Coordinates of C-alpha atoms in Angstrom, one line a residue:
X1 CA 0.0 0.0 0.0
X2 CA 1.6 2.9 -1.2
X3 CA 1.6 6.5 1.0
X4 CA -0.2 8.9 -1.4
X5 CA -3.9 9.4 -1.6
X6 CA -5.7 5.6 -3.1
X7 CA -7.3 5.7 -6.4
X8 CA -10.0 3.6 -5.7
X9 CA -11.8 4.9 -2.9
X10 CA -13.5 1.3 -2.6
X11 CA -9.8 -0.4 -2.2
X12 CA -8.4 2.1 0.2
X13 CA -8.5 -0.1 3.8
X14 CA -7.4 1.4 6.9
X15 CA -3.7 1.3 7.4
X16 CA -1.5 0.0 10.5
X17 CA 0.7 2.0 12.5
X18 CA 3.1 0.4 13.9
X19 CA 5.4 1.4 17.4
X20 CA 8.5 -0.8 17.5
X21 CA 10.6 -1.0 20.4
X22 CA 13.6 1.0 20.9
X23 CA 16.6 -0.6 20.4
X24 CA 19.0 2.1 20.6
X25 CA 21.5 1.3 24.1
X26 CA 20.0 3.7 26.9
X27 CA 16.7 4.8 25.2
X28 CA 13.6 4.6 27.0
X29 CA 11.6 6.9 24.9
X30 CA 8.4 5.1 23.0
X31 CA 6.9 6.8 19.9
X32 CA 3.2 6.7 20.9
X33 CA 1.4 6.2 24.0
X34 CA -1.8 4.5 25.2
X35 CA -3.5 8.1 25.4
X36 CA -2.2 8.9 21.8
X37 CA -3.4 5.5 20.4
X38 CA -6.7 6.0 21.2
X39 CA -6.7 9.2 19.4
X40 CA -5.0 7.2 16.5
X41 CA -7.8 5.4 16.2
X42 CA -10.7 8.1 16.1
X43 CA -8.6 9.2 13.0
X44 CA -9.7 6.2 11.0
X45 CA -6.1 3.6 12.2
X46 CA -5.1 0.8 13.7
X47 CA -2.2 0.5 15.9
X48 CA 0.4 -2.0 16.7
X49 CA 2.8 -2.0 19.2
X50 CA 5.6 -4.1 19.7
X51 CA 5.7 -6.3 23.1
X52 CA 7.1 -4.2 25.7
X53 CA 7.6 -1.1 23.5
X54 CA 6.7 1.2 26.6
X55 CA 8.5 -1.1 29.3
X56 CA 11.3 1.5 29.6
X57 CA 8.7 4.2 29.9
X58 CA 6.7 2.9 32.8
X59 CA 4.1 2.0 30.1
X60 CA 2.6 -1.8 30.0
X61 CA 1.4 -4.2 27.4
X62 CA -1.6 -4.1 28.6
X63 CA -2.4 -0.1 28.7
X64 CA -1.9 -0.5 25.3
X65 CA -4.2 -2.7 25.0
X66 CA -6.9 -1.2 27.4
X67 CA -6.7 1.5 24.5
X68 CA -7.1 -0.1 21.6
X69 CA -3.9 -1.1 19.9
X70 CA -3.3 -4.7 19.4
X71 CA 0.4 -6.4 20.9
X72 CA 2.9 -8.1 18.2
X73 CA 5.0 -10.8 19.5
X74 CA 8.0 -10.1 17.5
X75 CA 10.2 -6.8 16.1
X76 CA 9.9 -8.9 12.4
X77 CA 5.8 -9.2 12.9
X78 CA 5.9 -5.9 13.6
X79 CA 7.5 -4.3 10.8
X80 CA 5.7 -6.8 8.3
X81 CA 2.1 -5.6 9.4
X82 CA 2.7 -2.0 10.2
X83 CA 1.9 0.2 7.0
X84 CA 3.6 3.0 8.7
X85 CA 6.1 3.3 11.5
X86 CA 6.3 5.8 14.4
X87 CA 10.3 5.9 15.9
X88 CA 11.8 8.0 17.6
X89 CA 15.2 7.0 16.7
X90 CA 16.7 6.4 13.3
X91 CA 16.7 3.0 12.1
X92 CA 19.2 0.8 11.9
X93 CA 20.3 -1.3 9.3
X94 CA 18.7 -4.3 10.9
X95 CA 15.5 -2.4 11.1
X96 CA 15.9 -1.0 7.5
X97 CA 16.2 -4.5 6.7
X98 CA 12.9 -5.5 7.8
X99 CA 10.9 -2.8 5.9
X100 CA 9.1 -3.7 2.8
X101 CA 8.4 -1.3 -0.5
X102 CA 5.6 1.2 0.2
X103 CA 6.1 1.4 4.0
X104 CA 5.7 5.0 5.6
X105 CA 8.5 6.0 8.6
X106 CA 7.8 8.7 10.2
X107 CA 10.6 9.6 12.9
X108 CA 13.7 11.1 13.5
X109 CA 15.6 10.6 10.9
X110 CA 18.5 13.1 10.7
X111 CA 19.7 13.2 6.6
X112 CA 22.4 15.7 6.9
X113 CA 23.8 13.5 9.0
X114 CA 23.0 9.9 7.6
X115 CA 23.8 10.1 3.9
X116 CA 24.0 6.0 4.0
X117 CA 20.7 5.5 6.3
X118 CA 19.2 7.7 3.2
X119 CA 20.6 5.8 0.3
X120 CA 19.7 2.2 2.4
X121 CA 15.8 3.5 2.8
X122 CA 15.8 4.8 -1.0
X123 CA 16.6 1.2 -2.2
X124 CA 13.8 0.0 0.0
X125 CA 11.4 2.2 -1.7
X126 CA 9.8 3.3 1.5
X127 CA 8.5 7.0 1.9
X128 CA 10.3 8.4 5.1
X129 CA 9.0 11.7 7.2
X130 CA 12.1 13.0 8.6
X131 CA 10.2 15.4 11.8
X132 CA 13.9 16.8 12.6
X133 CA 13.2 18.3 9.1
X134 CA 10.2 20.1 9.6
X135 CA 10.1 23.7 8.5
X136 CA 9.4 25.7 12.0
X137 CA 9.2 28.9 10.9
X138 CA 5.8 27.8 9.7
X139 CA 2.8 28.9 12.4
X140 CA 0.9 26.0 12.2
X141 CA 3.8 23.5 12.4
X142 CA 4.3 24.5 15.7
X143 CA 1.8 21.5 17.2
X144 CA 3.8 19.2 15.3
X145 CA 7.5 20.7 16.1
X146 CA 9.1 17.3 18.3
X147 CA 12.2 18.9 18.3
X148 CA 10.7 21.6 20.6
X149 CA 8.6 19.2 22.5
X150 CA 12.4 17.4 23.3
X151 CA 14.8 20.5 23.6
X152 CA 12.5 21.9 26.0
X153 CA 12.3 18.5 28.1
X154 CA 16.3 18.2 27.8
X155 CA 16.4 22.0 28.9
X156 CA 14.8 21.1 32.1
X157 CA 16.4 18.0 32.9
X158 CA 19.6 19.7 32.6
X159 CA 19.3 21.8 35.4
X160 CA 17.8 18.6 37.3
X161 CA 21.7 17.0 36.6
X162 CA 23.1 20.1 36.9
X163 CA 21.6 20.3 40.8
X164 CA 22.2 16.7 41.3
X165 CA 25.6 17.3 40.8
X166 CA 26.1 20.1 42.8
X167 CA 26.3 20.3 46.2
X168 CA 24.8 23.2 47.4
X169 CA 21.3 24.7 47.5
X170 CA 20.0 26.7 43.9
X171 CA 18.5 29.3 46.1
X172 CA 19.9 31.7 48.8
X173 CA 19.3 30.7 52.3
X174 CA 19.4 32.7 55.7
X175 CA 20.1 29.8 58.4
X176 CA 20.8 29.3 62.2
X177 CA 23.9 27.6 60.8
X178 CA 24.7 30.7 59.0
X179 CA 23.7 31.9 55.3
X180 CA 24.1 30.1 51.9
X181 CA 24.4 32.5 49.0
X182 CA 22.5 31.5 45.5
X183 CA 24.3 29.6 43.3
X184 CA 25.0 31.5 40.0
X185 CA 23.8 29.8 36.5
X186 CA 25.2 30.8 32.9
X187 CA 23.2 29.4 30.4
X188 CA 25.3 29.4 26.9
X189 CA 22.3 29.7 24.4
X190 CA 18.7 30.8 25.0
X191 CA 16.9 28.5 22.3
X192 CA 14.1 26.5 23.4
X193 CA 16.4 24.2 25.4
X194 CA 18.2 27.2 26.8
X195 CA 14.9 28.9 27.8
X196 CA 13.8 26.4 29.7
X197 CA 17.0 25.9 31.5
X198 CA 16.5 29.3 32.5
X199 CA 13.1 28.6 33.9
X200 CA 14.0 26.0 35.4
X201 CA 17.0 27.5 37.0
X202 CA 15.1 30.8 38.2
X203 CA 12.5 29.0 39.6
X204 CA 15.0 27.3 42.2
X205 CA 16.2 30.5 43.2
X206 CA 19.4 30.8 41.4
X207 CA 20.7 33.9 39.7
X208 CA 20.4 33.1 36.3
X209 CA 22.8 34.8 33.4
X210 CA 22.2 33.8 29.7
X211 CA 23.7 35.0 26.3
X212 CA 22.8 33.5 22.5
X213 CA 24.0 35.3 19.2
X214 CA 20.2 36.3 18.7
X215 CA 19.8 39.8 20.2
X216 CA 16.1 38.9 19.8
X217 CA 15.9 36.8 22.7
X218 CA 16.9 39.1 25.5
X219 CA 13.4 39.9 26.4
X220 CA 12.8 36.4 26.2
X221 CA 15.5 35.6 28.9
X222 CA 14.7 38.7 31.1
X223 CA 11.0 37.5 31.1
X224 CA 11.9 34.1 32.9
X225 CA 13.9 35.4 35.8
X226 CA 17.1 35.6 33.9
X227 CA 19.9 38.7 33.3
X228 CA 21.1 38.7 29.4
X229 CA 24.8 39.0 29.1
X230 CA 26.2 40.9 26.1
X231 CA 28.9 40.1 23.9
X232 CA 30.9 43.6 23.3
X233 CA 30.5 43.2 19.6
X234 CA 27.8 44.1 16.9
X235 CA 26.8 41.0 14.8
X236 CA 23.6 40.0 14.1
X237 CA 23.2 36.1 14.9
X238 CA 20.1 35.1 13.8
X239 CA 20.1 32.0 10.9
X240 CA 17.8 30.8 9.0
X241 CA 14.5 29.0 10.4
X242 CA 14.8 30.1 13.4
X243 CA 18.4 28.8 14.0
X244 CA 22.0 30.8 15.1
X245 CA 24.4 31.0 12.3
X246 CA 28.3 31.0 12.4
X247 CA 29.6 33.8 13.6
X248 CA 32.8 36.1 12.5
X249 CA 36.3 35.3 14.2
X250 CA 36.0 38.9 16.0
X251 CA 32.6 38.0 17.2
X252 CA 33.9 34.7 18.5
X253 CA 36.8 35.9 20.1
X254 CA 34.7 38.8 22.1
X255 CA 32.4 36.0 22.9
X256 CA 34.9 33.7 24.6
X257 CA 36.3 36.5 26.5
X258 CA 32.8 36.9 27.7
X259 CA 32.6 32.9 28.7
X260 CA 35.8 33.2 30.4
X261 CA 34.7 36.2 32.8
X262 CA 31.6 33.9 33.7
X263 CA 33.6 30.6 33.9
X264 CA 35.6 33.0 37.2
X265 CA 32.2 34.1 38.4
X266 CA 29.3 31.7 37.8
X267 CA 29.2 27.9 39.8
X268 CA 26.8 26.2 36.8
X269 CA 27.4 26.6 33.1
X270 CA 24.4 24.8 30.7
X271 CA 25.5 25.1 27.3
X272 CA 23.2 24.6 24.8
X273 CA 24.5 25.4 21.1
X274 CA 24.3 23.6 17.9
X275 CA 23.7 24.7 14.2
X276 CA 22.0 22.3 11.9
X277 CA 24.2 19.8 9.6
X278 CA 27.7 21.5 12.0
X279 CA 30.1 19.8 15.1
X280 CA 29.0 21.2 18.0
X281 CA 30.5 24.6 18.4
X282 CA 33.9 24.7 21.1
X283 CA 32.7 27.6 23.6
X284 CA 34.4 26.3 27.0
X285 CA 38.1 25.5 26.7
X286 CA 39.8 23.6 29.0
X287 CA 41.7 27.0 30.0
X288 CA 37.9 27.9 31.3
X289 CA 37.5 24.5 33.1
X290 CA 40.3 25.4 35.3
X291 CA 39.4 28.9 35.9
X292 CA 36.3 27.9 37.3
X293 CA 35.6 27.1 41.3
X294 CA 35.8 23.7 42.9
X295 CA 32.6 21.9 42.9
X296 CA 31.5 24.0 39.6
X297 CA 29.1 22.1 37.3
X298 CA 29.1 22.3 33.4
X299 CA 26.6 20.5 32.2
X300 CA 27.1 20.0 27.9
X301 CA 23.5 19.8 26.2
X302 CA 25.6 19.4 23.0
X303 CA 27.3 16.3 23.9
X304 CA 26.3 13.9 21.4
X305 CA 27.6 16.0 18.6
X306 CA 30.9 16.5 20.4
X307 CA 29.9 18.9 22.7
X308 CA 30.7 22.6 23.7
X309 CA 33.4 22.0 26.1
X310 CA 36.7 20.9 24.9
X311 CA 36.8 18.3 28.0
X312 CA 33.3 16.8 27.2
X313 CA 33.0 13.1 26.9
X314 CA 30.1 12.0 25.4
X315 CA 27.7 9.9 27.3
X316 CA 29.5 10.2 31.3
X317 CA 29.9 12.6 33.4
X318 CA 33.5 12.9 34.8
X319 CA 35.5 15.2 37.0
X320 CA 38.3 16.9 35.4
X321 CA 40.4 20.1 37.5
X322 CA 37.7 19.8 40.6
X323 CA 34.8 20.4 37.9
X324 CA 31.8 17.9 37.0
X325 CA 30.9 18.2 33.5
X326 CA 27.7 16.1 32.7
X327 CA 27.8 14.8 28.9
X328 CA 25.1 12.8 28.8
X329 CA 23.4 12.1 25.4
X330 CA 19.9 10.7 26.5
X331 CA 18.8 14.0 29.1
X332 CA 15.4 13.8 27.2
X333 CA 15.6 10.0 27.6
X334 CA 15.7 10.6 31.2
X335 CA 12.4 11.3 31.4
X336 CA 10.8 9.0 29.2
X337 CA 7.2 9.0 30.0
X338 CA 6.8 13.1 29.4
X339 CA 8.9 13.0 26.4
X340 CA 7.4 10.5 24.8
X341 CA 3.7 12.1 26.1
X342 CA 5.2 15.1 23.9
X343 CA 6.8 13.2 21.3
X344 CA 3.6 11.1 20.6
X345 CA 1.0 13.8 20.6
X346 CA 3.4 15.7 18.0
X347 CA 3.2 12.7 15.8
X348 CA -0.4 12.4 16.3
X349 CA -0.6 16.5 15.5
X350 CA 1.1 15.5 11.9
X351 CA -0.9 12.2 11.3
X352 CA -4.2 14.8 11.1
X353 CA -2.6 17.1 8.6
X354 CA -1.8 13.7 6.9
X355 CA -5.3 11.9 7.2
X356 CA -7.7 15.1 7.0
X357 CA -10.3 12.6 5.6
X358 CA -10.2 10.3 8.7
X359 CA -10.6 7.7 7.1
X360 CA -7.0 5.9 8.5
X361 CA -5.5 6.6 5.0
X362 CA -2.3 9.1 4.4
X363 CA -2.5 11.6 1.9
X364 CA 1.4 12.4 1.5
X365 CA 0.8 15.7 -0.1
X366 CA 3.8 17.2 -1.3
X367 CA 2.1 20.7 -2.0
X368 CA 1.9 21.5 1.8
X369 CA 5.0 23.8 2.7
X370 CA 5.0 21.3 6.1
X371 CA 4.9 17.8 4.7
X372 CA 6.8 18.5 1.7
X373 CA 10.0 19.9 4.0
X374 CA 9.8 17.4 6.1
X375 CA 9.4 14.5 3.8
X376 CA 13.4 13.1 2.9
X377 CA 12.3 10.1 0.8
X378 CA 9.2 9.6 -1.4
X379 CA 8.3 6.3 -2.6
X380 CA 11.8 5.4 -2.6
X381 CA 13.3 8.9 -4.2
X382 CA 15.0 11.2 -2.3
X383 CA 13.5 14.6 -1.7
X384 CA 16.1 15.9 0.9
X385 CA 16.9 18.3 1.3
X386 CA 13.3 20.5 0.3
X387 CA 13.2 24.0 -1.7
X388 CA 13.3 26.9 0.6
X389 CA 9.8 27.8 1.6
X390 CA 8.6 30.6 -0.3
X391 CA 7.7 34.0 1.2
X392 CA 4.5 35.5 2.1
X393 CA 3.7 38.3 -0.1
X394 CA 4.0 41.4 1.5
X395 CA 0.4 43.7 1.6
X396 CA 0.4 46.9 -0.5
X397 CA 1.7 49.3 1.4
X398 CA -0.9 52.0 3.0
X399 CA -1.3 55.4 0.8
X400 CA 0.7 57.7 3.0
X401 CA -1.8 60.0 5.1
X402 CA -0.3 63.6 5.5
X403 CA 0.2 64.2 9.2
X404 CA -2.2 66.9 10.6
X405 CA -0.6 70.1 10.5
X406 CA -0.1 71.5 14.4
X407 CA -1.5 75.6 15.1
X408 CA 0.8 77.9 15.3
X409 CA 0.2 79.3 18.6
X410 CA -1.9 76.0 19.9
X411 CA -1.2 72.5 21.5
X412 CA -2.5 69.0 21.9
X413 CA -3.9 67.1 24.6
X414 CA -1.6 66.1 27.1
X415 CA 1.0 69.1 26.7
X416 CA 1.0 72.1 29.3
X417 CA 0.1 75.5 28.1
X418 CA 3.3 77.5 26.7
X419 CA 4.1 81.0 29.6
X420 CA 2.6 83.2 26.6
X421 CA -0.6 81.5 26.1
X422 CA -1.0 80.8 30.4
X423 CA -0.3 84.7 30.4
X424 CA -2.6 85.4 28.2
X425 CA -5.6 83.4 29.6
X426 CA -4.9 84.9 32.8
X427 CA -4.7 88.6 31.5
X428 CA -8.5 88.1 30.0
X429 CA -9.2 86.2 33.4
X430 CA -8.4 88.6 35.5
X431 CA -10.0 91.6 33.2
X432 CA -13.4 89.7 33.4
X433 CA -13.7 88.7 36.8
X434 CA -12.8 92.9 37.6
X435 CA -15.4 93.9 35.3
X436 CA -18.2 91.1 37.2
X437 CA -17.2 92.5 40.3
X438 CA -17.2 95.7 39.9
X439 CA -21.0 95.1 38.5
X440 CA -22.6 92.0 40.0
X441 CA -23.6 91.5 43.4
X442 CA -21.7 90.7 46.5
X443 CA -23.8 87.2 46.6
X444 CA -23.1 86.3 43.2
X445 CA -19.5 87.3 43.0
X446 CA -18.9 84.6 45.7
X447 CA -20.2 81.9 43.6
X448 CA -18.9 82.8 40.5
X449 CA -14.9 83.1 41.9
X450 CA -15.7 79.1 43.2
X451 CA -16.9 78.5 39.5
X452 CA -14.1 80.1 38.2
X453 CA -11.7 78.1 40.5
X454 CA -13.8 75.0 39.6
X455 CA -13.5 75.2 36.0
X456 CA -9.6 76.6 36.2
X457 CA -8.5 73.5 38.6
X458 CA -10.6 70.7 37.0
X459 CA -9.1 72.0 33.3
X460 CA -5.3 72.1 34.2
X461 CA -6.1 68.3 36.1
X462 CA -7.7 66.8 32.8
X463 CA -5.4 68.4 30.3
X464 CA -2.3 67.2 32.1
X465 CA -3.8 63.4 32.1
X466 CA -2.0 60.8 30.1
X467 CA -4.6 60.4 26.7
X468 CA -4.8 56.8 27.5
X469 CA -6.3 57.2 30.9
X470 CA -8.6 60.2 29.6
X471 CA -11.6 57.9 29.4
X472 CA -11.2 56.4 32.7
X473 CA -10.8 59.6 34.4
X474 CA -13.5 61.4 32.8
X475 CA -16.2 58.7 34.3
X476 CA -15.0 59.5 37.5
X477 CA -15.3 63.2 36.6
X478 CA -18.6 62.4 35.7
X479 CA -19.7 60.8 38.5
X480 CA -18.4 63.1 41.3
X481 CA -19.8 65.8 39.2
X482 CA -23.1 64.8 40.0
X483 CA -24.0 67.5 42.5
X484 CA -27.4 67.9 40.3
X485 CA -28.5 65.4 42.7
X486 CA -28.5 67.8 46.0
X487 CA -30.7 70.2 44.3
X488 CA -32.9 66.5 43.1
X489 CA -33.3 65.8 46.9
X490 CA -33.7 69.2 48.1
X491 CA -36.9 69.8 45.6
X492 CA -38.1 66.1 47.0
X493 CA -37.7 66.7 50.4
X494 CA -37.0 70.7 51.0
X495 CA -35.8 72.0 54.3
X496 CA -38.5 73.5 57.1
X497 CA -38.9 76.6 58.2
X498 CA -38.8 78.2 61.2
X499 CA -42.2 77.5 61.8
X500 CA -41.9 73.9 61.2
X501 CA -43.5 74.1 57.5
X502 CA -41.9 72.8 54.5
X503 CA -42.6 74.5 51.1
X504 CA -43.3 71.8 48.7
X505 CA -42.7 72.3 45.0
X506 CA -45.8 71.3 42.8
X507 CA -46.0 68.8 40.6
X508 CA -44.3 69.1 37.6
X509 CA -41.0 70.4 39.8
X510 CA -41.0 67.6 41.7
X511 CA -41.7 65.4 39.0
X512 CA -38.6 66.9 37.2
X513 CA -36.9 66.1 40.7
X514 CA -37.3 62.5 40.4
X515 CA -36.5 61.7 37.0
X516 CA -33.1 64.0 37.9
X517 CA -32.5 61.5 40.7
X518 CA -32.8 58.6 38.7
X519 CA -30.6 59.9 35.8
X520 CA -27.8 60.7 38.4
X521 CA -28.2 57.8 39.8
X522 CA -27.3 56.0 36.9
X523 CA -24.5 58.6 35.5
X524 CA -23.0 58.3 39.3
X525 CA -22.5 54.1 39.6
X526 CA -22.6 54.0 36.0
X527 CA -19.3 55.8 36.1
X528 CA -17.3 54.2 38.4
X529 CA -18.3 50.7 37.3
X530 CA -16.9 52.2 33.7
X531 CA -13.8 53.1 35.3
X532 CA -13.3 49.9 37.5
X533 CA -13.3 48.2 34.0
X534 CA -10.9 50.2 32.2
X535 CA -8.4 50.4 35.2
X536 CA -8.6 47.0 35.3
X537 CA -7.3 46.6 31.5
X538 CA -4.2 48.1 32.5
X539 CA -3.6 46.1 35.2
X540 CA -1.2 42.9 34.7

């Protein structure tokens, strides 16, 4: 049965996935589990999974079964009735062996690095789905990103070696016994797996430093606790699909004065670098190792393709000049049932874009940006590496709208009135309130100086406002201002005289009265609930 979409609608069966057992040495990691397979199944397949696939992962035979999937016996009846194959590591030539013409694999796959794996699937004639390939610039291939899903697991399970092997608390502590200062972290690159180092790191109570080639990610870093160290050199660093690139020689050589300084200073170094299809970039010497204080910690996420120390050996962690540096190659494998949780419902994420129908069939269609990058092999061709994605076009730009032209002797909202124009208004002020007093009468020059004072204080509050809390504070304004409602009352219920008699208003005045009261009512809590809401929008 053949991966692309079936001719014959009546001939198309639902196909098998099948979940072999890892047989690479230390991997626990499964590429489905019983949660996944039931989800599998909604979507039209059947699954099989190899007899204690999901041993290593605290997963049994038998919650496989409880969700649907059926158990083979064997690794050979496995790969001889699967149709397509979830792994999580590449195959080996013994598995390769046992694949038959038309067969999907859908894994990890790594091309760049596994020219002979590619040739030995071609000659199979098997279509293979590389998911290290996937194109992750792409929005909507971030559900089915696995290498996220694992950097971010290996991110935080660094720190958990990284404390393991060091013998003092992360955070601060005050004790009887006397006080424990925080231990200090340097993270060497904040991609995913670096970011969530830095979490990770910052939640214990460390003091967290971080620095990557891509300036971008400073606010990233700052956001999760951490301080963003600067290399004292302008480069940009940002690669292509999402990736760092190589830098220049006088980038590198301010940068490793930078990692030397820290290497002095910090206790914990987590380096995290790699570039696509490239050796794992040298960022701590051995020079660095020695520099650093006894019982330091390095712990090398970039281990397994020769790492970023110069003293890393792959797969141990050793002590070399007082300092523990932790190479290990499986840190995602190290916590094997929430990587493969991740890993599996990533897989499960790309079998819908493959099976829209539901129907268990896979449509392999090489016009989706997604499935054509990450496909390596189709029907035993080689595809690898894919043609860069193209670019969205750009929308026509806006016709330019002439900015409003300011008034000569005016200003905006929000900006205090130039001395001239405050002179001014104070001048014609002062000239009209002389000319009232000199005219009106003693009663009514009291009230109008209040209204004066009033109007005077309540402009120069509003105009000084910041714009965006204008709205906010004029429903306040407008409640408080309210004072209609005195007057409302007084007409309802007026004062007695002297003689114990009130003067009440006739009807239509006091009629008037209580449709005032019910207005201000409303104006009054209808404007602080207003402003309740919109001081709440700018409130984190």
């Amino acid at each position: 049965m053949t991966s692309g979409a079936p001719t014959d609608t009546a001939a198309a069966t639902p196909q098998r996935i099948g979940i072999p057992r890892e047989i690479f040495p230390g991997e626990k990691r499964v590429a489905t589990v019983p949660d996944v397979v039931t989800k599998l199944a909604k979507l039209g397949f059947g699954v099989v999974v190899e007899t204690g696939a999901g041993e290593l992962a605290d997963l049994s035979d038998d919650a496989y079964r409880e969700a649907g999937a059926s158990i083979a016996g064997s690794t050979a009846e496995l790969w001889s009735s699967a149709d397509i194959v979830f792994k999580v590591r590449p195959p080996t030539a013994d598995e390769v062996a046992l694949m038959h013409a038309g067969q999907t694999l859908i894994g990890f796959v790594w091309p760049a690095q596994n020219p002979d794996l590619m040739q030995q699937l071609a000659a199979k004639k098997v279509t293979v789905l590389a998911i290290d390939c996937l194109p992750r610039t792409l929005s909507r291939a971030q559900k089915m990103d696995a290498l996220t899903s694992m950097a971010g697991v290996s991110g935080y399970r660094a720190v958990v070696e990284a404390a393991n092997a060091f013998g003092r608390f992360f955070n601060g502590q005050i004790t009887a016994a006397g006080k424990v200062p925080p231990a200090k972290v340097f993270i060497a690159g904040a991609g995913v797996a670096g970011l969530a180092a830095i979490g990770a790191a910052a939640s214990l109570g460390a003091i967290v430093r971080a620095n990557d080639t891509r300036a971008e990610v400073a606010d990233q870093v700052v956001s999760l606790g951490g301080e963003f160290v600067k290399v004292d050199y302008e480069e940009e660093g940002s690669g292509g699909g999402g990736y760092a690139k190589v830098m220049s020689e006088g980038f590198q050589a301010a940068q490793r004065e930078m990692y030397a300084k820290q290497a002095r200073e910090v206790d914990i170094i987590i380096t995290t670098a790699l570039i696509p299809g490239k050796p794992a970039p040298k960022l701590i010497t051995a020079e660095m190792v020695r520099s650093m204080k006894p019982g330091s910690v390095i712990v090398d996420m970039a281990a397994e393709q020769g790492g970023n120390c110069e003293l890393t050996e792959p797969g141990k962690a050793v002590v070399k000049h007082g300092v523990t540096i932790v190479g290990y190659t499986d840190l995602a494998s190290r916590m094997a049932r929430q990587s493969s949780t991740l890993y599996g419902t990533n897989l499960f994420r790309l079998t819908e874009e493959l099976c829209k129908t539901k129907d268990g069939v896979i449509n392999v269609n090489m016009a989706d940006d997604a499935i054509r990058g990450l496909t390596v092999i189709k029907d035993g061709e080689v595809t690898w590496p894919a043609p860069p994605i193209a670019a969205a076009p750009k929308p026509p730009a806006k016709p330019a709208v002439a900015a409003p032209k300011a008034p000569a002797h005016g200003h905006g909202p929000g900006e205090p009135m130039s001395a001239k124009t405050l002179a001014i208004v104070f001048g014609v002020g002062a000239l009209l309130f002389a000319l009232v007093g000199l005219y009106a009468p003693a009663s009514f020059l009291s009230h109008f100086t209040v209204f004066v004072l009033a109007c005077f204080v309540g402009y120069m509050v509003v105009w000084n406002v910041t714009p965006s809390l204008h709205t906010p504070l004029m429903s306040v304004t407008n409640a408080i201002s309210s004072i209609i409602a005195i007057g409302a009352l007084i007409q309802v219920a007026p004062p007695l005289d002297a003689a114990g008699a009130a003067d009440r208003p006739n009807a239509l005045i006091l009629g008037c009265a209580v449709v005032a009261l019910v207005l201000t009512a409303i104006n009054m809590f209808g404007g602080f609930a207003v402003t309740r809401r919109m001081l709440a929008m700018f409130r984190k």
